[in-house]
GROMACS .gro file of C-alpha atoms in nm:
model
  314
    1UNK     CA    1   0.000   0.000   0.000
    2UNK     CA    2   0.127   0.345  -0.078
    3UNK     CA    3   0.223   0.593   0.185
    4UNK     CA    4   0.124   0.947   0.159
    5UNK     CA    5   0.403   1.193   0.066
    6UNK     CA    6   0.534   1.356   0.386
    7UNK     CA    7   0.743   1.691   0.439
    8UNK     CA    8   0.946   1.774   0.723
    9UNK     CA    9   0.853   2.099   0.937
   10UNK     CA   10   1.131   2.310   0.785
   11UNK     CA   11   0.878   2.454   0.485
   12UNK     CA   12   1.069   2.825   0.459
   13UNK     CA   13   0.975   3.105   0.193
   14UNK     CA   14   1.210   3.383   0.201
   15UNK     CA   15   1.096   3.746   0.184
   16UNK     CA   16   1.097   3.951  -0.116
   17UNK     CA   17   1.307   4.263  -0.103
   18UNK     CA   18   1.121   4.599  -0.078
   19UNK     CA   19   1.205   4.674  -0.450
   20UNK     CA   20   1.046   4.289  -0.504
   21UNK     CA   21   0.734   4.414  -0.321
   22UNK     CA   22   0.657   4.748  -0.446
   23UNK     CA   23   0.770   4.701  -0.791
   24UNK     CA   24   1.003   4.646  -1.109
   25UNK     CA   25   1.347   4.765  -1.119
   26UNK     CA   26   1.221   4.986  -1.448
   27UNK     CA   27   1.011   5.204  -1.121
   28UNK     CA   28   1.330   5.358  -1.041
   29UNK     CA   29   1.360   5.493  -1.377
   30UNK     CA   30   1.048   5.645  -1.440
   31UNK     CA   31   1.147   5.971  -1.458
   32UNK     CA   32   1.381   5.930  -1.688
   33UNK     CA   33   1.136   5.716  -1.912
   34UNK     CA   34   0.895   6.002  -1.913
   35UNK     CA   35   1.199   6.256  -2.047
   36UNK     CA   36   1.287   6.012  -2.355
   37UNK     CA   37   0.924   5.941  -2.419
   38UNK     CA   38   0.842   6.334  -2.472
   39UNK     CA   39   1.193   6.370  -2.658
   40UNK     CA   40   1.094   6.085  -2.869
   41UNK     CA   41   0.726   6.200  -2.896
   42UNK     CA   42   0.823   6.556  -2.996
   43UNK     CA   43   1.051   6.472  -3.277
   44UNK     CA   44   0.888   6.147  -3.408
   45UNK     CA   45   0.629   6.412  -3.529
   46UNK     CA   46   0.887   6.641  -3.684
   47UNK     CA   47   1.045   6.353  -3.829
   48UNK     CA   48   0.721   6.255  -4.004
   49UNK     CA   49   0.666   6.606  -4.148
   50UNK     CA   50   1.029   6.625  -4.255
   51UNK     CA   51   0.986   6.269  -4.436
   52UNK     CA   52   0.645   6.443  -4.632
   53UNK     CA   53   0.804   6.711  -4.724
   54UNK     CA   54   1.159   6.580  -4.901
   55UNK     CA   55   1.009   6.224  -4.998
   56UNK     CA   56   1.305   6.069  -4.766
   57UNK     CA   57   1.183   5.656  -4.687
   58UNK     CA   58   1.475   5.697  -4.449
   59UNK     CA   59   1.300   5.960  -4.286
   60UNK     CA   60   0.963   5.798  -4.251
   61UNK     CA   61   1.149   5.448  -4.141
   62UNK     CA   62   1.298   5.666  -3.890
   63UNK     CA   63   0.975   5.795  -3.768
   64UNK     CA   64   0.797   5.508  -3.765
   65UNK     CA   65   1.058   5.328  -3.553
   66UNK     CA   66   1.013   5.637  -3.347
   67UNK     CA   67   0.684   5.572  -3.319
   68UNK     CA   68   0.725   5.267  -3.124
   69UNK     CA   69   0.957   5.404  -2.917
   70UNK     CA   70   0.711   5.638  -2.784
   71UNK     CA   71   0.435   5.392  -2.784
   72UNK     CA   72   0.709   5.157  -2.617
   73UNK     CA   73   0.816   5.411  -2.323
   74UNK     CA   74   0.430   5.480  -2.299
   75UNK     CA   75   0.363   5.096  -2.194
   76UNK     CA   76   0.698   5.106  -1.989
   77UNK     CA   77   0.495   5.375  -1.756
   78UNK     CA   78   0.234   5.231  -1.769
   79UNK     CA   79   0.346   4.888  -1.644
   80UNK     CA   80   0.530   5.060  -1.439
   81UNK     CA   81   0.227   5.233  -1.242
   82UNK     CA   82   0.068   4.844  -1.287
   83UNK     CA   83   0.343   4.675  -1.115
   84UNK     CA   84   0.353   4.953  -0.825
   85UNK     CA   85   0.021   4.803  -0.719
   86UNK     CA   86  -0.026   4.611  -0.433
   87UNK     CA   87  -0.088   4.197  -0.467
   88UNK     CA   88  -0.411   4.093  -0.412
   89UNK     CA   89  -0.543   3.736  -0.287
   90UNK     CA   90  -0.662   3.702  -0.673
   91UNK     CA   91  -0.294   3.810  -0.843
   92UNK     CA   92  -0.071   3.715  -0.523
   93UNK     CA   93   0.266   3.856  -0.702
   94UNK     CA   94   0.043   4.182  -0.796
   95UNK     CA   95   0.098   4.340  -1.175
   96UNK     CA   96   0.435   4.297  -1.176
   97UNK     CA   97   0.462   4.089  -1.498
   98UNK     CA   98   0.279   4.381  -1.695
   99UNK     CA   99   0.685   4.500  -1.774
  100UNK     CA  100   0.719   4.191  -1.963
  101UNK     CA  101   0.398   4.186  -2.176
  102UNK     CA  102   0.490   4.528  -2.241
  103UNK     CA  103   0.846   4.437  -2.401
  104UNK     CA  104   0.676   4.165  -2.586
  105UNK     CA  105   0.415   4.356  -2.754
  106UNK     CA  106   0.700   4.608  -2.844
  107UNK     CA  107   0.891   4.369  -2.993
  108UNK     CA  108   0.601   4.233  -3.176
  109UNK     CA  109   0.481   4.581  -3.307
  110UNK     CA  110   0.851   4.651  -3.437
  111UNK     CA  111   0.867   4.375  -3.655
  112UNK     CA  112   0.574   4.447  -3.764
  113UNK     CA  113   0.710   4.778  -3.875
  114UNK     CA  114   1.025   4.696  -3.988
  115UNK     CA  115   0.882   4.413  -4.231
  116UNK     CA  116   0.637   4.714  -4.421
  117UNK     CA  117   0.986   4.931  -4.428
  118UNK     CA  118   1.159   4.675  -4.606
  119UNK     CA  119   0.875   4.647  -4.816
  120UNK     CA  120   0.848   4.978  -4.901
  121UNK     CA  121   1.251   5.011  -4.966
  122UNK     CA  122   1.210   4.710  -5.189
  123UNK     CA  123   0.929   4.875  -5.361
  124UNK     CA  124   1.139   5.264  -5.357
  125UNK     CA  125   1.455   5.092  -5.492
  126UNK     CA  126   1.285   4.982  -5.831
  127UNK     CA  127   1.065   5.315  -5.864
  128UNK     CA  128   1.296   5.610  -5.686
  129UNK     CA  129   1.086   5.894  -5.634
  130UNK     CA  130   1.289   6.250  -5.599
  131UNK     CA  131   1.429   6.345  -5.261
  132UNK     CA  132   1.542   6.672  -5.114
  133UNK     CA  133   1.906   6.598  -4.932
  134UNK     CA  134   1.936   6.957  -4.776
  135UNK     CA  135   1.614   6.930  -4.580
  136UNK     CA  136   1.644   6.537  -4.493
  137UNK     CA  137   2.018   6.624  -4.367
  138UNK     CA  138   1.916   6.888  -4.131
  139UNK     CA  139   1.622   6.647  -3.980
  140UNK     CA  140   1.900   6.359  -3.951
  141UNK     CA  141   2.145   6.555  -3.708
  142UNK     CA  142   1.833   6.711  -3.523
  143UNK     CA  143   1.745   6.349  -3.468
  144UNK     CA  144   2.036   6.174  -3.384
  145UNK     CA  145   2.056   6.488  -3.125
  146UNK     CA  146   1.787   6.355  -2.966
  147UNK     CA  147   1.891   6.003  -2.992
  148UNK     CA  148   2.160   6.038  -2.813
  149UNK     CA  149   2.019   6.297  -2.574
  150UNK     CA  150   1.738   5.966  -2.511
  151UNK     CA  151   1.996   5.716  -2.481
  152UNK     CA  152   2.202   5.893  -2.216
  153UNK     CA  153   1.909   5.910  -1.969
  154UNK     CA  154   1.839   5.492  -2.078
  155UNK     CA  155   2.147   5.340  -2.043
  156UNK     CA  156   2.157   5.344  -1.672
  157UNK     CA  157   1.851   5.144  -1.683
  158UNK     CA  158   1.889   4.886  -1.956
  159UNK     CA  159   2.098   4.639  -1.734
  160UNK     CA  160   1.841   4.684  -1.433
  161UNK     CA  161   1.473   4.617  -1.685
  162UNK     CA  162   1.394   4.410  -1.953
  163UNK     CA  163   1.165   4.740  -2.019
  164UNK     CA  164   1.420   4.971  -2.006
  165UNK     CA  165   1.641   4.705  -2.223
  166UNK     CA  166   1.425   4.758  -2.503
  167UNK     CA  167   1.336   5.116  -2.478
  168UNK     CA  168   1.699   5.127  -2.442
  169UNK     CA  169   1.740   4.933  -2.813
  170UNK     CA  170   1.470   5.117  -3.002
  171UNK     CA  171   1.625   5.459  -2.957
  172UNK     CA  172   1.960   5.310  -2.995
  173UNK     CA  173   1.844   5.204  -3.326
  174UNK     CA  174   1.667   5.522  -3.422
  175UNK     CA  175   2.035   5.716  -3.315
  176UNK     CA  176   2.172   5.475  -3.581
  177UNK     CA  177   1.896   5.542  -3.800
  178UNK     CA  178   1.940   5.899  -3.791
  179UNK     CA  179   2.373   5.811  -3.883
  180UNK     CA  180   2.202   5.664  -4.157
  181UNK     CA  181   1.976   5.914  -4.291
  182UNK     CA  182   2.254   6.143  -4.218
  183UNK     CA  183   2.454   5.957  -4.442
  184UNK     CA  184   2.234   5.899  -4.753
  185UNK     CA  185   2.139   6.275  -4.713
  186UNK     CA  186   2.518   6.343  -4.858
  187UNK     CA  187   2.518   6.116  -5.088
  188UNK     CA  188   2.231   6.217  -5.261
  189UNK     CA  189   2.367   6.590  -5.190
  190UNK     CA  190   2.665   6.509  -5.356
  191UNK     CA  191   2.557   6.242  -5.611
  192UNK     CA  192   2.192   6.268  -5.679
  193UNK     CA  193   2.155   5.944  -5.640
  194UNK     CA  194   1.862   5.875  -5.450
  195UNK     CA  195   1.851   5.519  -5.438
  196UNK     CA  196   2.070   5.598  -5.153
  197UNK     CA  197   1.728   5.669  -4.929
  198UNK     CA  198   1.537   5.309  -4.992
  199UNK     CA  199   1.889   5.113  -4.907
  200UNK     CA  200   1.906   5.317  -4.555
  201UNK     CA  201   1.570   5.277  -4.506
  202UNK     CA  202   1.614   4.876  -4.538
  203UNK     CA  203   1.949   4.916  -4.332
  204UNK     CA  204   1.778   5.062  -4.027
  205UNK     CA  205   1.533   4.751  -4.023
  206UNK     CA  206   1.782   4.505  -4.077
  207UNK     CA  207   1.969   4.609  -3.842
  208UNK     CA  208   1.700   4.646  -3.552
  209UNK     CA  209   1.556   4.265  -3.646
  210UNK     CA  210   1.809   4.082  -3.463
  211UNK     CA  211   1.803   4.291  -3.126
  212UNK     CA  212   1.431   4.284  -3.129
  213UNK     CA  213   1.450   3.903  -3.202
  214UNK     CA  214   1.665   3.884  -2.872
  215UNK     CA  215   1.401   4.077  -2.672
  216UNK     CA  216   1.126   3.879  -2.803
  217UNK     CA  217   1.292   3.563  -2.691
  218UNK     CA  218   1.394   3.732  -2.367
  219UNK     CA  219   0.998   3.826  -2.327
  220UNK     CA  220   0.897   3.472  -2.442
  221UNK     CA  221   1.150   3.259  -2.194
  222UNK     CA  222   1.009   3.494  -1.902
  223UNK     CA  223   0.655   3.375  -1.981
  224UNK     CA  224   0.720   3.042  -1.974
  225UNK     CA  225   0.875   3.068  -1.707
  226UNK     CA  226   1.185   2.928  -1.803
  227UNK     CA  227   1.519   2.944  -1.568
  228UNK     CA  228   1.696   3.304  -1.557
  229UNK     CA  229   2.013   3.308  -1.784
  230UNK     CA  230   2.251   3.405  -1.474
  231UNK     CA  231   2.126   3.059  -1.314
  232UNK     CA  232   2.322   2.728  -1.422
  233UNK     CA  233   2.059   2.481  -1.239
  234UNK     CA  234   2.324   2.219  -1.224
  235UNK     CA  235   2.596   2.433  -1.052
  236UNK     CA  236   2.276   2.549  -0.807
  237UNK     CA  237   2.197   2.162  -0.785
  238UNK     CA  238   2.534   2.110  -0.614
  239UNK     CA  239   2.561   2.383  -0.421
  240UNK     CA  240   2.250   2.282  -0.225
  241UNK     CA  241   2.374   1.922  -0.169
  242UNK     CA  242   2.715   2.044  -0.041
  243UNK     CA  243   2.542   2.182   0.220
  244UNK     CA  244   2.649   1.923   0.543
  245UNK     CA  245   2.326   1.677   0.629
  246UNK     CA  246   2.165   1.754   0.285
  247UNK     CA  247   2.137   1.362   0.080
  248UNK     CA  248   1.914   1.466  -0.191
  249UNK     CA  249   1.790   1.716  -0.387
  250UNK     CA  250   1.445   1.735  -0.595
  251UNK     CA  251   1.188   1.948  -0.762
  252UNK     CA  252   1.398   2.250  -0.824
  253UNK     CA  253   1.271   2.564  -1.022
  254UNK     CA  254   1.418   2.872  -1.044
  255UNK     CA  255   1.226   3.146  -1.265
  256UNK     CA  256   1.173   3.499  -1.362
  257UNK     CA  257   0.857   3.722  -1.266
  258UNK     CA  258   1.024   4.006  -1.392
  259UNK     CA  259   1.316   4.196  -1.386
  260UNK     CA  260   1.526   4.169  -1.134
  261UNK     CA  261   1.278   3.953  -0.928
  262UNK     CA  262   1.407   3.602  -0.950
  263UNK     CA  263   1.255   3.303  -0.716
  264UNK     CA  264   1.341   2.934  -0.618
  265UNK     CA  265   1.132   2.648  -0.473
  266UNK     CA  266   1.304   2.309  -0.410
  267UNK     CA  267   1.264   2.046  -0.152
  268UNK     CA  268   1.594   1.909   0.063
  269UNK     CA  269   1.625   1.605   0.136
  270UNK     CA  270   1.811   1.588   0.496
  271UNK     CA  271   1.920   1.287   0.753
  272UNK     CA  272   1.878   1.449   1.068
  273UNK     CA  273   1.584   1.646   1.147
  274UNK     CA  274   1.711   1.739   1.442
  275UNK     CA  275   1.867   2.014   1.226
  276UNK     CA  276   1.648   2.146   0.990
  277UNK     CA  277   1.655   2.506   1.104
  278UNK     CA  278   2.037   2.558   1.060
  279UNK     CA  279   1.999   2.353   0.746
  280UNK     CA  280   1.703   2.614   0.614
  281UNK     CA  281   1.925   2.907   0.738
  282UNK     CA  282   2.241   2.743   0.547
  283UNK     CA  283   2.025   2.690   0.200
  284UNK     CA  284   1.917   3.005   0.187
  285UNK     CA  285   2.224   3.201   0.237
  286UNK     CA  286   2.328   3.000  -0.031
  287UNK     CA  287   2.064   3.138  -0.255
  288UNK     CA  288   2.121   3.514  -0.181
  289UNK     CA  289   2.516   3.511  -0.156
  290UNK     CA  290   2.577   3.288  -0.452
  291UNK     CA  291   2.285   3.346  -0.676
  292UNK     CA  292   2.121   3.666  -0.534
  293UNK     CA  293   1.766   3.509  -0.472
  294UNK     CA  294   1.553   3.615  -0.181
  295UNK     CA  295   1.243   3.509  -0.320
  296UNK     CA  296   1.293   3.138  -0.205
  297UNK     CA  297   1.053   2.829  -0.062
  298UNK     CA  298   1.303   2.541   0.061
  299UNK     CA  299   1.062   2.232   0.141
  300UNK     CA  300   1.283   2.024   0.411
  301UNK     CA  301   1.207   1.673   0.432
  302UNK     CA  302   1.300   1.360   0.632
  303UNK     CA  303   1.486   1.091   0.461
  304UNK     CA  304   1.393   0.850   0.685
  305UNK     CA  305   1.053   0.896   0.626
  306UNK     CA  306   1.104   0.894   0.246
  307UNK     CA  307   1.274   0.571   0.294
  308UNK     CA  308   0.997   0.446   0.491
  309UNK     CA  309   0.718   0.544   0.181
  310UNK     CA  310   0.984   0.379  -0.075
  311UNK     CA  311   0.962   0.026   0.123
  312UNK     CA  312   0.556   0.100   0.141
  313UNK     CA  313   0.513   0.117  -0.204
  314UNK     CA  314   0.682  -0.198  -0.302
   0.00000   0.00000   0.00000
């Protein structure tokens, strides 16, 4: 006859941080969200006016990355304000995961973008229509100003939030953009040939496809709830069972709920009950020192009784 699955008394779940509890790391860069979103905002719309008026794709590709940008930072505040709520008995880890649905619909939306772009360049490079170079040139340094100005007050961010990561990437690839258009602008200057603008305009979107690809994945794996990249589960494996009286290990999962909030559950395996609370202790400094998680529930149980439901199901 089969026994019932027992657990020792040393059932621990470790506390969250107060930057797990009240929100993403992206909260602490808010304000500097809301500066690149109105930056971006502000030109995306001269951007698109300056595109109408010289016939520059460049221009337009420019804006319309631009354009998710803005829309981007827009549902980085927002999730943001989401994930600053408190839990509820419904949604227990509150709205924290909003960041990450955010970066996945901007990395959806972009390639959707950058696929009509190439389109569009594909389509410009057979028919070139005329474009004015003095006009486009004097948009492209105004805009890879504020590119740069944008990506200043980012960077800080982008190795704290997967949000900030790819707000971080989108204006990086508009500043490049912006090199771009900069660049075609004297060629056609000095050349006339304005094949030059369709060939940028394709540039910028190859270029952005693989980064967003990244994010995308990044998004996806989060979701999924897949193990964080820092965390090699087998190294974290042995660490646990090198702790003294620990004989076995089982059910370990690390995962992500979003950035920079990373949690564990596993259940240990010990021979002497007798010491559960300075194993408990021992496991989870482990976890902080060596792997910086807080967020932890460490299931102790008895071998002895494990051994006893092993002979009872035979």
């Amino acid at each position: 006859m089969a026994g019932g699955h027992s657990h020792g008394p040393g059932h621990s779940h470790g506390s969250p941080s107060r930057s797990q509890a009240g929100g993403s790391a992206a909260a602490q860069h808010k304000t500097r969200l809301r500066w690149a979103l109105v930056l971006t905002a502000s030109f995306m719309v001269v951007e698109v006016i300056g595109g109408l008026i010289t016939g520059s794709l460049a221009l337009i590709a420019d804006a319309a990355h631009m354009l998710t940008d803005a829309g981007g930072l827009a549902l980085a505040l927002i999730a943001i304000n989401f994930g600053e709520r408190p839990a509820t008995p419904q949604k227990t880890f509150g709205y924290v995961r909003m960041e990450v649905l955010s970066a996945l619909a901007n990395a959806v939306v972009l390639l959707v973008v950058t696929a009509f772009v190439l389109y569009e360049a594909y389509d410009r490079f057979l028919n070139p229509p005329p474009v004015l170079g003095g006009p486009m040139m004097a948009v492209a340094i105004a805009g890879l100003i504020v590119n740069l100005i944008s990506m200043k007050l980012l960077s800080a961010g982008s190795s704290d939030s997967l949000n900030v990561k790819g707000a971080y990437f989108e204006v990086m690839s508009d500043m490049l953009g912006s090199l771009g258009v900069l660049i075609a602008a004297v060629v056609i200057l000095l050349t006339g040939w304005t094949p030059a603008d369709p060939l940028v305009g394709a540039g910028i979107g190859l270029f952005i496809i693989p980064r967003t690809w990244m994010l995308l994945r990044e998004a996806i794996h989060i979701l999924m709830e897949g193990t964080p990249p820092h965390v090699d589960l087998t190294l974290l494996e042995r660490t646990l069972l090198a702790i003294p009286g620990v004989t076995a290990v089982h059910d370990i999962h690390v995962w992500t709920i979003t950035s920079g909030v990373d949690s564990l559950s596993c259940h240990l395996v010990i021979a002497d009950m007798a010491r559960s609370r300075e194993t408990l202790a021992a496991a989870q400094a482990a976890m902080r020192d060596t792997y910086d998680l807080t967020h932890t529930t460490i299931q102790i149980e008895d071998q002895a009784l494990r051994t006893e439901e092993g002979v009872s199901r035979i």
